[in-house]
Coordinates of C-alpha atoms in Angstrom, one line a residue:
Chain D
M1 CA -106.5 -85.4 15.1
S2 CA -108.0 -82.3 16.7
N3 CA -106.1 -80.6 19.5
P4 CA -107.3 -81.5 23.0
S5 CA -107.1 -77.8 23.8
S6 CA -105.8 -74.6 22.3
S7 CA -103.0 -74.7 24.9
T8 CA -99.4 -74.8 23.8
L9 CA -98.2 -76.7 26.8
P10 CA -95.2 -79.1 26.0
V11 CA -97.6 -82.0 26.6
A12 CA -101.4 -82.1 26.9
V13 CA -103.0 -85.5 27.1
R14 CA -106.8 -86.0 27.2
D15 CA -108.8 -89.2 27.9
L16 CA -105.9 -91.4 26.7
T17 CA -106.8 -95.1 26.7
V18 CA -104.5 -97.8 25.3
A19 CA -105.5 -101.5 25.2
Y20 CA -103.6 -104.6 24.4
R21 CA -105.8 -107.5 23.3
E22 CA -108.8 -105.7 24.8
E23 CA -107.1 -105.4 28.1
P24 CA -106.7 -101.8 29.1
V25 CA -103.0 -100.9 29.7
L26 CA -103.7 -97.2 30.2
W27 CA -107.1 -96.0 31.1
D28 CA -108.5 -92.5 30.6
I29 CA -105.3 -90.6 31.3
D30 CA -105.3 -86.8 31.4
L31 CA -101.9 -85.0 31.8
D32 CA -100.6 -81.5 31.4
V33 CA -96.9 -80.9 31.6
P34 CA -95.8 -77.3 32.1
P35 CA -92.6 -76.0 30.4
A36 CA -89.1 -76.1 32.1
T37 CA -90.1 -79.0 34.3
L38 CA -88.5 -82.2 35.3
M39 CA -91.3 -84.7 35.7
A40 CA -91.1 -88.3 37.0
I41 CA -93.6 -91.0 36.1
V42 CA -93.6 -93.7 38.8
G43 CA -95.7 -96.8 39.3
P44 CA -95.4 -100.6 39.7
N45 CA -94.3 -103.0 37.0
G46 CA -97.0 -103.2 34.3
A47 CA -98.5 -99.9 35.3
G48 CA -98.1 -98.6 31.7
K49 CA -95.3 -96.1 32.3
S50 CA -93.4 -97.0 29.1
T51 CA -96.6 -97.4 27.2
L52 CA -97.6 -93.9 28.2
I53 CA -94.5 -92.2 26.8
K54 CA -94.5 -94.4 23.7
T55 CA -98.1 -93.5 23.0
I56 CA -97.3 -89.8 23.5
L57 CA -94.4 -90.3 21.0
G58 CA -96.8 -91.9 18.5
L59 CA -95.1 -95.3 18.6
I60 CA -98.2 -97.0 19.9
E61 CA -101.7 -96.3 18.6
P62 CA -104.1 -95.4 21.3
A63 CA -107.6 -96.9 21.5
A64 CA -109.0 -93.5 22.4
G65 CA -107.9 -90.1 23.5
E66 CA -105.8 -87.3 22.2
V67 CA -102.2 -86.1 22.6
S68 CA -100.9 -82.6 21.8
I69 CA -97.3 -81.5 21.9
F70 CA -96.9 -77.7 22.0
G71 CA -100.4 -77.4 20.6
G72 CA -99.8 -79.6 17.6
T73 CA -99.8 -83.3 16.8
I74 CA -96.7 -85.4 17.4
Q75 CA -96.2 -85.8 13.7
E76 CA -96.1 -82.0 13.3
Q77 CA -93.7 -81.5 16.3
R78 CA -91.2 -84.4 15.7
R79 CA -88.3 -82.0 15.5
R80 CA -89.0 -80.6 19.0
V81 CA -89.2 -84.0 20.7
G82 CA -86.3 -86.2 21.9
Y83 CA -86.5 -89.8 23.0
V84 CA -84.3 -92.0 25.2
P85 CA -85.5 -95.6 25.0
Q86 CA -84.8 -98.2 27.6
R87 CA -81.2 -99.3 27.3
G88 CA -82.2 -103.0 27.1
S89 CA -84.3 -102.4 24.0
V90 CA -81.4 -102.6 21.6
D91 CA -78.6 -105.1 20.9
W92 CA -75.4 -103.5 22.2
D93 CA -73.4 -106.0 20.2
F94 CA -74.3 -104.1 17.0
P95 CA -71.1 -103.3 15.0
T96 CA -70.8 -99.6 15.6
N97 CA -69.1 -97.1 18.0
A98 CA -70.4 -94.5 20.5
L99 CA -70.0 -91.6 18.2
D100 CA -71.9 -93.3 15.4
V101 CA -74.8 -94.0 17.7
V102 CA -74.9 -90.4 19.0
M103 CA -74.9 -89.2 15.3
M104 CA -78.2 -91.0 14.9
G105 CA -79.7 -88.1 16.8
T106 CA -79.1 -86.0 13.6
Y107 CA -80.9 -88.4 11.3
G108 CA -84.3 -86.8 11.8
R109 CA -83.0 -83.4 10.8
L110 CA -81.1 -84.8 7.8
G111 CA -84.2 -86.5 6.4
W112 CA -84.1 -89.2 3.7
F113 CA -80.9 -90.3 2.0
R114 CA -78.5 -87.5 3.4
R115 CA -75.6 -88.8 5.3
P116 CA -74.2 -87.1 8.4
G117 CA -71.1 -85.0 7.7
R118 CA -68.5 -83.1 9.6
G119 CA -71.0 -80.7 11.2
E120 CA -73.1 -83.6 12.5
Q121 CA -69.9 -85.3 13.8
A122 CA -68.9 -82.2 15.7
E123 CA -72.3 -81.9 17.3
A124 CA -72.2 -85.6 18.3
R125 CA -68.7 -85.1 19.9
Q126 CA -70.1 -82.1 21.7
A127 CA -73.0 -84.1 23.1
L128 CA -70.7 -86.9 24.2
G129 CA -68.7 -84.3 26.0
D130 CA -71.8 -83.0 27.7
V131 CA -72.3 -86.5 29.3
G132 CA -68.6 -86.9 30.2
M133 CA -67.9 -89.5 27.5
E134 CA -65.7 -87.6 25.0
E135 CA -62.8 -90.1 25.3
F136 CA -65.1 -93.0 24.4
A137 CA -66.2 -91.7 21.0
Q138 CA -64.5 -94.4 19.0
R139 CA -65.2 -97.2 21.5
Q140 CA -67.2 -100.2 20.2
I141 CA -70.6 -99.9 22.1
S142 CA -70.4 -103.4 23.6
Q143 CA -67.2 -102.4 25.3
L144 CA -69.0 -99.7 27.3
S145 CA -70.4 -100.3 30.8
G146 CA -74.1 -100.1 31.3
G147 CA -73.9 -96.6 32.7
Q148 CA -71.8 -95.5 29.7
Q149 CA -74.3 -97.0 27.3
Q150 CA -77.0 -95.1 29.0
R151 CA -75.0 -91.9 28.6
V152 CA -74.5 -92.6 24.9
F153 CA -78.3 -92.8 24.6
L154 CA -78.7 -89.6 26.4
A155 CA -76.1 -87.9 24.2
R156 CA -78.0 -89.1 21.1
A157 CA -81.1 -87.4 22.4
L158 CA -79.2 -84.2 23.3
V159 CA -78.0 -84.0 19.6
Q160 CA -81.7 -83.7 18.6
D161 CA -81.7 -80.3 20.5
A162 CA -85.4 -80.9 21.4
D163 CA -87.7 -78.8 23.5
I164 CA -89.2 -81.8 25.3
Y165 CA -87.5 -85.1 26.1
F166 CA -89.1 -88.4 27.0
M167 CA -86.7 -90.8 28.8
D168 CA -87.5 -94.4 29.7
E169 CA -85.7 -95.5 32.9
P170 CA -82.5 -93.6 32.2
L171 CA -81.3 -94.1 35.8
Q172 CA -82.1 -97.9 35.9
G173 CA -79.1 -99.9 37.0
V174 CA -76.5 -97.2 36.4
D175 CA -73.4 -96.4 38.5
A176 CA -73.2 -93.3 40.7
T177 CA -71.0 -91.4 38.2
T178 CA -73.5 -91.9 35.5
E179 CA -76.4 -90.9 37.8
R180 CA -74.7 -87.7 38.7
A181 CA -73.8 -87.0 35.0
I182 CA -77.3 -87.6 33.8
M183 CA -79.0 -85.5 36.6
S184 CA -76.6 -82.6 35.9
V185 CA -77.6 -82.8 32.2
L186 CA -81.3 -82.8 33.1
R187 CA -81.0 -79.8 35.3
T188 CA -79.1 -77.9 32.6
L189 CA -82.0 -78.7 30.2
R190 CA -84.5 -77.4 32.7
E191 CA -82.4 -74.2 33.1
R192 CA -82.7 -73.7 29.3
G193 CA -86.4 -74.0 29.5
R194 CA -86.7 -77.6 28.3
T195 CA -89.1 -80.1 29.6
V196 CA -88.1 -83.6 30.6
V197 CA -90.4 -86.5 31.3
V198 CA -88.7 -89.4 33.0
V199 CA -90.0 -92.9 33.7
H200 CA -88.4 -93.5 37.1
H201 CA -88.2 -96.5 39.4
D202 CA -86.4 -95.2 42.5
L203 CA -88.9 -93.7 44.9
E204 CA -86.1 -92.5 47.2
T205 CA -84.8 -90.0 44.7
V206 CA -88.1 -88.6 43.4
A207 CA -88.2 -85.7 45.8
E208 CA -84.6 -84.8 45.3
Y209 CA -84.5 -85.0 41.5
F210 CA -87.9 -83.9 40.2
D211 CA -90.3 -81.0 40.3
R212 CA -93.4 -82.9 39.4
V213 CA -94.4 -86.5 39.7
M214 CA -97.2 -88.6 38.2
L215 CA -98.3 -91.7 40.0
L216 CA -99.5 -94.2 37.5
N217 CA -101.1 -97.6 37.7
V218 CA -103.1 -98.1 34.5
R219 CA -105.1 -95.1 35.7
K220 CA -103.6 -91.8 36.9
I221 CA -103.6 -92.0 40.7
A222 CA -102.2 -88.5 41.2
E223 CA -100.2 -85.8 39.4
G224 CA -98.7 -82.5 40.5
P225 CA -95.8 -80.9 42.3
V226 CA -93.8 -83.5 44.3
A227 CA -94.4 -81.7 47.6
E228 CA -98.2 -82.0 47.1
V229 CA -98.8 -85.4 45.6
F230 CA -95.9 -87.6 46.6
T231 CA -97.6 -88.7 49.8
E232 CA -97.7 -92.1 51.5
E233 CA -101.4 -92.3 50.9
N234 CA -101.0 -91.8 47.1
L235 CA -98.1 -94.3 47.0
R236 CA -100.2 -96.9 48.7
R237 CA -103.0 -96.3 46.3
T238 CA -100.5 -96.7 43.4
Y239 CA -98.6 -99.7 44.6
G240 CA -101.4 -101.4 46.5
G241 CA -100.4 -104.2 48.9
R242 CA -96.9 -104.2 47.4
F243 CA -96.2 -100.8 49.0
A244 CA -95.6 -102.5 52.3
L245 CA -92.2 -103.5 50.9
L246 CA -91.5 -99.9 50.1
Q247 CA -92.3 -98.2 53.3
A248 CA -88.7 -97.5 54.0
A249 CA -88.7 -94.9 51.3
P250 CA -88.7 -91.4 52.6
V251 CA -92.0 -89.8 51.7
R252 CA -93.6 -86.6 52.7
Chain T
M1 CA -58.2 -127.4 -12.4
D2 CA -56.4 -124.8 -14.5
L3 CA -57.6 -121.5 -13.1
T4 CA -56.7 -119.5 -16.3
L5 CA -59.7 -121.3 -17.8
I6 CA -61.9 -118.8 -16.0
F7 CA -60.7 -116.2 -18.4
T8 CA -60.8 -118.3 -21.6
D9 CA -63.4 -120.9 -21.2
Y10 CA -66.9 -119.5 -21.8
T11 CA -68.8 -121.8 -19.4
L12 CA -66.4 -121.4 -16.5
R13 CA -66.2 -117.6 -17.0
T14 CA -70.0 -117.4 -17.1
V15 CA -70.3 -119.5 -14.0
A16 CA -67.7 -117.6 -12.1
L17 CA -69.2 -114.2 -12.9
G18 CA -72.7 -115.4 -11.9
A19 CA -71.4 -116.8 -8.6
M20 CA -69.6 -113.5 -8.0
V21 CA -72.7 -111.4 -8.5
L22 CA -74.7 -113.8 -6.2
G23 CA -71.9 -113.6 -3.6
I24 CA -71.8 -109.9 -3.5
V25 CA -75.5 -109.3 -3.3
S26 CA -76.3 -112.0 -0.8
G27 CA -73.3 -111.1 1.3
T28 CA -74.1 -107.4 1.6
L29 CA -77.9 -107.7 2.2
G30 CA -77.4 -110.7 4.3
S31 CA -75.5 -108.6 6.8
F32 CA -78.6 -106.7 7.6
A33 CA -80.7 -109.9 7.9
V34 CA -78.1 -111.3 10.4
L35 CA -77.9 -108.1 12.5
R36 CA -81.7 -107.9 12.7
R37 CA -81.7 -111.6 13.8
Q38 CA -83.8 -112.5 10.8
A39 CA -81.6 -115.4 9.6
L40 CA -84.7 -117.7 9.6
L41 CA -86.7 -115.2 7.6
G42 CA -84.2 -115.7 4.8
D43 CA -84.7 -119.4 5.0
A44 CA -88.5 -119.1 4.9
M45 CA -88.4 -116.7 2.0
S46 CA -86.1 -118.8 -0.2
H47 CA -88.2 -121.9 0.3
A48 CA -91.3 -119.8 -0.3
A49 CA -89.9 -118.8 -3.7
L50 CA -90.2 -122.3 -5.2
P51 CA -93.9 -122.2 -6.1
G52 CA -93.3 -118.9 -7.8
V53 CA -90.6 -120.4 -9.9
V54 CA -92.7 -123.3 -11.0
L55 CA -95.9 -121.2 -11.6
A56 CA -93.9 -118.7 -13.7
F57 CA -92.6 -121.6 -15.8
M58 CA -96.2 -123.0 -16.2
I59 CA -97.4 -119.5 -17.4
V60 CA -94.5 -118.6 -19.6
G61 CA -93.7 -122.1 -20.8
S62 CA -89.9 -121.6 -20.9
K63 CA -87.0 -121.5 -18.5
A64 CA -85.9 -117.9 -19.3
L65 CA -84.5 -116.6 -16.1
L66 CA -86.2 -113.2 -15.8
P67 CA -89.8 -114.5 -15.6
L68 CA -88.8 -117.3 -13.2
M69 CA -87.0 -114.7 -11.0
F70 CA -90.1 -112.6 -11.1
G71 CA -92.2 -115.5 -10.0
A72 CA -89.8 -116.3 -7.2
L73 CA -89.8 -112.6 -6.2
I74 CA -93.5 -112.5 -5.9
S75 CA -94.0 -115.7 -4.0
G76 CA -90.9 -115.1 -1.7
W77 CA -92.2 -111.7 -0.9
L78 CA -95.8 -113.0 -0.3
G79 CA -94.2 -115.5 2.1
A80 CA -92.4 -112.7 4.0
L81 CA -95.6 -110.6 4.1
L82 CA -97.6 -113.5 5.4
V83 CA -95.1 -114.1 8.2
S84 CA -95.2 -110.5 9.4
N85 CA -99.0 -110.4 9.2
V86 CA -99.4 -113.6 11.1
V87 CA -97.1 -112.3 13.8
R88 CA -98.9 -109.0 14.0
H89 CA -102.5 -110.1 13.9
T90 CA -102.5 -113.5 15.6
R91 CA -101.0 -114.9 18.8
I92 CA -98.7 -117.2 16.8
K93 CA -95.1 -116.3 17.5
E94 CA -92.5 -115.6 14.8
D95 CA -90.7 -118.9 14.9
A96 CA -93.9 -120.8 14.4
A97 CA -95.1 -118.4 11.7
L98 CA -91.8 -118.9 9.8
G99 CA -92.1 -122.7 10.1
I100 CA -95.6 -122.7 8.8
V101 CA -94.9 -120.4 5.8
L102 CA -91.7 -122.2 4.9
S103 CA -93.3 -125.7 4.9
V104 CA -96.6 -124.7 3.3
F105 CA -95.0 -122.8 0.4
F106 CA -92.2 -125.3 -0.1
G107 CA -94.7 -128.2 0.0
F108 CA -96.9 -126.4 -2.6
G109 CA -93.8 -125.7 -4.7
L110 CA -92.8 -129.4 -4.7
L111 CA -96.3 -130.4 -5.6
L112 CA -96.3 -128.1 -8.6
L113 CA -92.9 -129.3 -9.6
T114 CA -94.0 -133.0 -9.6
Y115 CA -97.1 -132.1 -11.5
V116 CA -95.1 -130.3 -14.2
Q117 CA -92.6 -133.2 -14.5
R118 CA -95.5 -135.6 -15.0
Q119 CA -96.8 -133.5 -17.9
G120 CA -93.9 -134.8 -20.0
N121 CA -93.1 -131.3 -21.3
A122 CA -89.6 -131.5 -22.7
Q123 CA -89.0 -127.9 -21.6
Q124 CA -89.4 -128.7 -17.9
A125 CA -86.2 -130.9 -17.9
G126 CA -83.8 -129.2 -15.5
L127 CA -86.4 -127.2 -13.6
D128 CA -85.5 -129.2 -10.5
K129 CA -82.1 -127.6 -10.5
F130 CA -83.9 -124.8 -8.6
L131 CA -83.9 -127.2 -5.6
F132 CA -80.2 -127.6 -5.1
G133 CA -78.7 -125.3 -7.7
K134 CA -76.7 -125.9 -10.8
A135 CA -74.2 -123.2 -11.7
A136 CA -73.0 -125.0 -14.8
A137 CA -76.4 -124.3 -16.4
L138 CA -75.9 -120.6 -16.3
V139 CA -75.7 -118.8 -19.7
S140 CA -74.4 -115.3 -20.2
Q141 CA -77.9 -114.0 -20.6
D142 CA -78.7 -115.2 -17.0
V143 CA -75.6 -113.5 -15.7
I144 CA -76.6 -110.2 -17.3
T145 CA -80.0 -110.5 -15.7
M146 CA -78.5 -111.4 -12.3
G147 CA -76.1 -108.5 -12.6
A148 CA -78.8 -106.0 -13.5
V149 CA -81.1 -107.0 -10.7
G150 CA -78.2 -107.2 -8.2
A151 CA -77.0 -103.7 -9.2
I152 CA -80.5 -102.3 -8.5
A153 CA -80.5 -104.0 -5.1
L154 CA -77.1 -102.7 -4.1
L155 CA -77.8 -99.2 -5.3
L156 CA -81.0 -99.1 -3.2
M157 CA -79.0 -100.4 -0.2
L158 CA -76.4 -97.6 -0.5
L159 CA -79.2 -95.0 -0.9
F160 CA -81.0 -96.2 2.2
W161 CA -77.9 -97.0 4.2
K162 CA -78.6 -94.6 7.1
E163 CA -82.2 -95.7 7.3
F164 CA -81.3 -99.4 7.2
K165 CA -78.8 -98.9 10.0
L166 CA -81.4 -97.2 12.1
L167 CA -83.9 -100.0 11.4
S168 CA -81.3 -102.6 12.3
F169 CA -80.1 -101.0 15.5
D170 CA -83.0 -99.1 17.1
P171 CA -86.3 -99.1 15.1
A172 CA -88.3 -97.5 17.9
Y173 CA -86.0 -94.6 18.1
G174 CA -86.1 -94.3 14.3
A175 CA -89.9 -94.1 14.5
S176 CA -89.6 -91.4 17.2
L177 CA -87.5 -89.4 14.7
G178 CA -90.4 -89.6 12.2
F179 CA -89.1 -92.2 9.8
P180 CA -91.8 -94.7 8.6
M181 CA -90.0 -97.7 10.0
R182 CA -92.5 -100.2 8.7
L183 CA -92.0 -99.0 5.1
I184 CA -88.2 -99.2 5.5
D185 CA -88.6 -102.7 7.0
T186 CA -90.7 -103.7 3.9
L187 CA -88.1 -102.2 1.6
L188 CA -85.2 -104.0 3.3
T189 CA -87.1 -107.3 3.3
S190 CA -87.8 -106.9 -0.4
L191 CA -84.2 -106.3 -1.2
I192 CA -83.3 -109.5 0.8
V193 CA -85.9 -111.4 -1.3
L194 CA -84.2 -110.0 -4.4
A195 CA -80.8 -111.2 -3.2
I196 CA -82.3 -114.7 -2.6
V197 CA -84.0 -114.7 -6.1
I198 CA -80.6 -113.9 -7.7
G199 CA -79.1 -117.0 -6.2
L200 CA -81.9 -119.4 -6.8
Q201 CA -80.7 -121.0 -10.0
T202 CA -77.1 -121.2 -8.8
V203 CA -77.5 -122.3 -5.2
G204 CA -81.1 -123.6 -5.1
V205 CA -84.0 -122.8 -2.7
V206 CA -83.0 -125.3 -0.1
L207 CA -79.6 -123.9 0.7
M208 CA -79.9 -120.3 -0.5
S209 CA -80.4 -119.0 3.1
A210 CA -76.8 -120.2 3.9
M211 CA -75.6 -117.6 1.4
I212 CA -77.6 -114.9 3.2
V213 CA -76.6 -115.9 6.7
A214 CA -73.1 -117.5 6.7
P215 CA -71.0 -114.8 5.0
A216 CA -72.4 -112.1 7.3
A217 CA -72.0 -114.2 10.4
A218 CA -68.4 -114.9 9.5
A219 CA -67.7 -111.2 8.7
R220 CA -69.2 -110.0 12.0
Q221 CA -66.3 -111.9 13.7
W222 CA -63.6 -109.8 12.1
T223 CA -64.8 -106.2 12.5
D224 CA -66.8 -103.9 14.7
R225 CA -67.8 -101.5 11.9
L226 CA -70.9 -101.9 9.9
D227 CA -69.4 -100.8 6.6
F228 CA -66.4 -103.1 6.9
M229 CA -68.7 -106.0 7.9
V230 CA -70.9 -105.5 4.8
A231 CA -67.8 -105.3 2.5
L232 CA -66.2 -108.3 4.1
S233 CA -69.4 -110.3 4.0
A234 CA -69.6 -109.6 0.2
L235 CA -66.0 -110.8 -0.2
F236 CA -66.7 -114.0 1.7
G237 CA -69.8 -114.5 -0.4
V238 CA -67.8 -114.1 -3.6
I239 CA -65.2 -116.6 -2.4
A240 CA -67.7 -119.2 -1.5
G241 CA -69.8 -118.6 -4.6
V242 CA -67.0 -118.7 -7.1
V243 CA -65.1 -121.6 -5.5
G244 CA -68.3 -123.6 -5.1
A245 CA -69.6 -122.9 -8.6
L246 CA -66.3 -123.8 -10.2
V247 CA -65.8 -127.0 -8.2
S248 CA -69.3 -128.2 -9.0
S249 CA -68.9 -127.3 -12.7
S250 CA -65.7 -129.1 -13.0
G251 CA -67.4 -132.3 -14.0
A252 CA -67.9 -134.3 -10.9
G253 CA -71.6 -133.8 -11.3
L254 CA -72.0 -132.2 -7.9
S255 CA -74.9 -129.8 -7.1
T256 CA -73.6 -126.3 -6.7
G257 CA -75.6 -125.4 -3.5
P258 CA -74.0 -128.0 -1.3
V259 CA -70.5 -127.3 -2.5
I260 CA -71.0 -123.5 -1.9
V261 CA -72.3 -124.2 1.6
L262 CA -69.3 -126.4 2.4
V263 CA -66.9 -123.7 1.3
I264 CA -68.7 -121.0 3.3
S265 CA -68.9 -123.3 6.3
V266 CA -65.1 -123.5 6.3
I267 CA -64.9 -119.7 6.3
V268 CA -67.4 -119.5 9.1
L269 CA -65.5 -122.1 11.2
I270 CA -62.2 -120.3 10.7
S271 CA -63.8 -116.9 11.6
M272 CA -65.4 -118.4 14.7
L273 CA -62.2 -119.8 16.0
L274 CA -59.5 -117.4 14.9
A275 CA -60.9 -113.9 14.4
P276 CA -59.1 -111.5 16.7
N277 CA -61.2 -110.3 19.7
R278 CA -64.3 -112.3 19.0
G279 CA -62.6 -115.6 18.0
L280 CA -62.9 -118.5 20.5
F281 CA -59.2 -119.1 20.4
W282 CA -58.3 -115.6 21.4
E283 CA -61.1 -115.6 24.0
W284 CA -59.5 -118.7 25.6
W285 CA -56.0 -117.1 25.4
R286 CA -57.2 -113.8 27.0
Q287 CA -58.9 -115.7 29.8
R288 CA -55.8 -117.7 30.5
R289 CA -53.6 -114.6 30.6
N290 CA -56.1 -112.8 32.8
R291 CA -56.2 -115.7 35.3
Q292 CA -52.5 -115.8 35.4
Q293 CA -52.3 -112.1 36.0
L294 CA -54.9 -112.3 38.7
R295 CA -53.0 -115.2 40.4
V296 CA -49.8 -113.3 40.3
S297 CA -51.2 -110.2 42.1
A298 CA -53.2 -112.4 44.5
V299 CA -50.1 -114.3 45.7
L300 CA -48.2 -111.1 46.0
T301 CA -50.8 -109.4 48.2
D302 CA -51.2 -112.6 50.2
L303 CA -47.5 -112.5 51.0
H304 CA -47.9 -108.9 52.1
T305 CA -50.9 -109.6 54.3
L306 CA -49.3 -112.6 55.9
A307 CA -46.0 -110.8 56.5
T308 CA -47.8 -107.8 58.0
A309 CA -49.2 -110.1 60.7
H310 CA -45.6 -110.9 61.7
G311 CA -44.6 -107.2 61.9
D312 CA -41.9 -107.9 59.4
L313 CA -42.8 -107.1 55.8
Y314 CA -40.2 -109.4 54.4
H315 CA -41.2 -112.4 56.6
A316 CA -41.1 -115.5 54.6
H317 CA -43.7 -118.3 54.5
P318 CA -43.7 -121.9 53.3
V319 CA -45.7 -122.7 50.2
G320 CA -48.3 -124.6 52.3
T321 CA -49.4 -121.4 54.0
L322 CA -49.9 -119.6 50.7
R323 CA -51.8 -122.6 49.3
A324 CA -54.2 -122.5 52.2
A325 CA -55.2 -119.0 51.1
R326 CA -55.5 -120.0 47.4
P327 CA -57.2 -123.3 47.0
G328 CA -57.2 -122.9 43.2
G329 CA -53.7 -124.3 42.9
G330 CA -50.9 -123.1 40.8
V331 CA -49.2 -121.3 43.7
R332 CA -45.8 -122.7 43.2
R333 CA -45.8 -121.9 39.5
T334 CA -47.0 -118.4 40.2
L335 CA -44.2 -118.0 42.8
R336 CA -41.7 -119.0 40.2
V337 CA -43.1 -116.4 37.7
L338 CA -42.8 -113.8 40.5
S339 CA -39.2 -114.7 41.4
E340 CA -38.3 -114.4 37.7
Q341 CA -39.6 -110.9 37.9
G342 CA -37.6 -110.3 41.0
L343 CA -40.6 -109.6 43.2
V344 CA -40.2 -112.6 45.6
R345 CA -37.3 -114.7 46.7
E346 CA -37.0 -118.2 48.1
S347 CA -35.1 -118.6 51.4
D348 CA -32.6 -121.4 52.2
K349 CA -35.4 -123.2 54.0
G350 CA -37.6 -123.1 50.9
E351 CA -39.8 -120.4 52.3
W352 CA -41.0 -117.5 50.2
G353 CA -40.9 -113.7 51.1
L354 CA -41.2 -110.4 49.3
T355 CA -38.2 -108.6 47.8
E356 CA -38.0 -104.8 48.1
A357 CA -39.5 -104.5 44.6
G358 CA -42.1 -107.0 45.5
L359 CA -43.1 -105.0 48.6
A360 CA -43.5 -101.9 46.6
E361 CA -45.6 -103.7 44.0
A362 CA -47.8 -105.3 46.6
E363 CA -48.4 -102.0 48.3
R364 CA -49.3 -100.4 44.9
L365 CA -51.8 -103.2 44.2
L366 CA -53.4 -102.9 47.6
A367 CA -53.7 -99.1 47.3
A368 CA -55.2 -99.4 43.8
E369 CA -57.7 -102.0 45.2
S370 CA -59.0 -99.7 48.0
T371 CA -59.4 -96.6 45.8
T372 CA -61.2 -98.3 42.9
D373 CA -63.6 -100.5 44.8
S374 CA -66.2 -100.6 42.1
P375 CA -65.0 -98.5 39.2
P376 CA -67.7 -98.0 36.6
E377 CA -65.1 -98.5 33.8
A378 CA -64.2 -101.9 35.2
E379 CA -67.7 -103.1 35.4
I380 CA -67.6 -105.4 32.4
A381 CA -64.0 -106.5 32.6
T382 CA -64.2 -107.8 36.2
A383 CA -67.9 -108.9 36.3
S384 CA -67.1 -112.5 35.7
E385 CA -64.0 -112.7 37.9
P386 CA -64.3 -114.0 41.4
R387 CA -63.5 -111.5 44.1
R388 CA -59.8 -112.0 44.6
D389 CA -59.7 -111.0 48.3
A390 CA -62.6 -113.2 49.3
V391 CA -60.4 -115.9 50.7
L392 CA -58.3 -113.7 52.9
D393 CA -61.4 -111.8 54.1
A394 CA -63.0 -115.0 55.2
K395 CA -60.1 -115.9 57.5

């Protein structure tokens, strides 16, 4: 895959189209994400938000278009990319504890066959501490609340020590404690120059939490600094008729 | 049956050893199949192995285990490959794809089996034991073959432990780390086919999937750790395999497969009912205790609320007043429990009021309630419980 541009931006997407059974799910998407940014992707259900980050991560094969991560392909840059999948994508009744799940974040670095050791365990404990979960290290994962499970997923990504993170609805259905803990982690990441792209559902908190926002509904409706593009007009174009329900949301 | 015969009698020793190998391999690899919710895939693959067995016999002309296992491996594996490709490239869902592959391969296998039997080849006698299994027919050469193949499968599982865990828990995340998850999936599926192939002669294609699924399902009940689960599953597999094989070889003329399945069913049943934490019995016991605990604190706070309305915190009320607030029943029994703890006392008129200790306890409960209105930690524990203050709120 040739690079879309010679840029070394954390993410550069050109003309990205993804189809499912000939139906376009994402259509002709361009996207540049600058470094040290918290960016939200918002849009209605079925707009292709998860598909976009999965395609950038190389989990879904695009029909057309190119993705570059720090100027290289995703395969070249795996070590610099962290991923937080949707919480509902796994079976939380799996026989394992929180610490063990977090240690999976070290598997990429370990490569084939090598098992995590003391060093990896210490890193995982540290990451659990960063999300306020140190005392739950040995807890069976089904015994955790939804918010705690979400924080375990975040800790697992933190262990990867990536330069850019993609997170699929990390604030969906979590308690207030978890939301505060997650946002404080995200801000720390930004302070350290990391970039975080978040699929987000809550329009009310976009302006408070994020620097940039992408409004997506199969096509890119708008993208840029929140202050410029998070407008009522753009929201109406993104959500269509359904936006009537959302007018209570404070927009600029 | 004299159990020391296992060590002295050649046939019994061979049978027991073979069943042990089979139990260990199917128990360990079956754990991954169960955790990935692929129990039915095991069933489809074992049925799909039949045409391979018969074809291998037709080609080689003898019932030597190695070529038959090889045939079973190829056709079981083809079946699995077909299922995953049908799901990936057509609109047919997995359950339908499994059903199609299972019945088509098995039907074809039966057809071949009948054909071979009609040929009147004396060698074919006993080929039908691959349907329901016949442990008594094992010879030591077979056991050595099973052991060698099983050892390879187990070694590979240990080598790829971390990758298999990742595949079973969160394959999309594994792919994001750069692991070729489809390749790992194919490898694990191949190892499960190997486990099935090892057991075919002993258990038979029809019931082999039980040895993949049941030990793992039982083991899951007893532990929350993957390594313990795999080890325990192997142990259950060994118990079921050895007991089943010995019983069926003891002369009653029973097929081995059904006996093994009976034994493992008993293990599953006990595990479902009695395993701590996950067992149904303990679940019932916990719920009962919870409900009682809940009723105790509810009645205590009710007494406090009612008494507050009278301006006298020790004001006593008849049982009827309390019942009106708790239509669930069991109020009198709860009062008796409370009075044993010295938290309430019955007046001469049969009315109930708080004691000093009871007042302190009620105030502690009420304070705890108001500060932890919706604690995140309690989300799961209380999600299914009714709001205990709903009745008094409604008044």
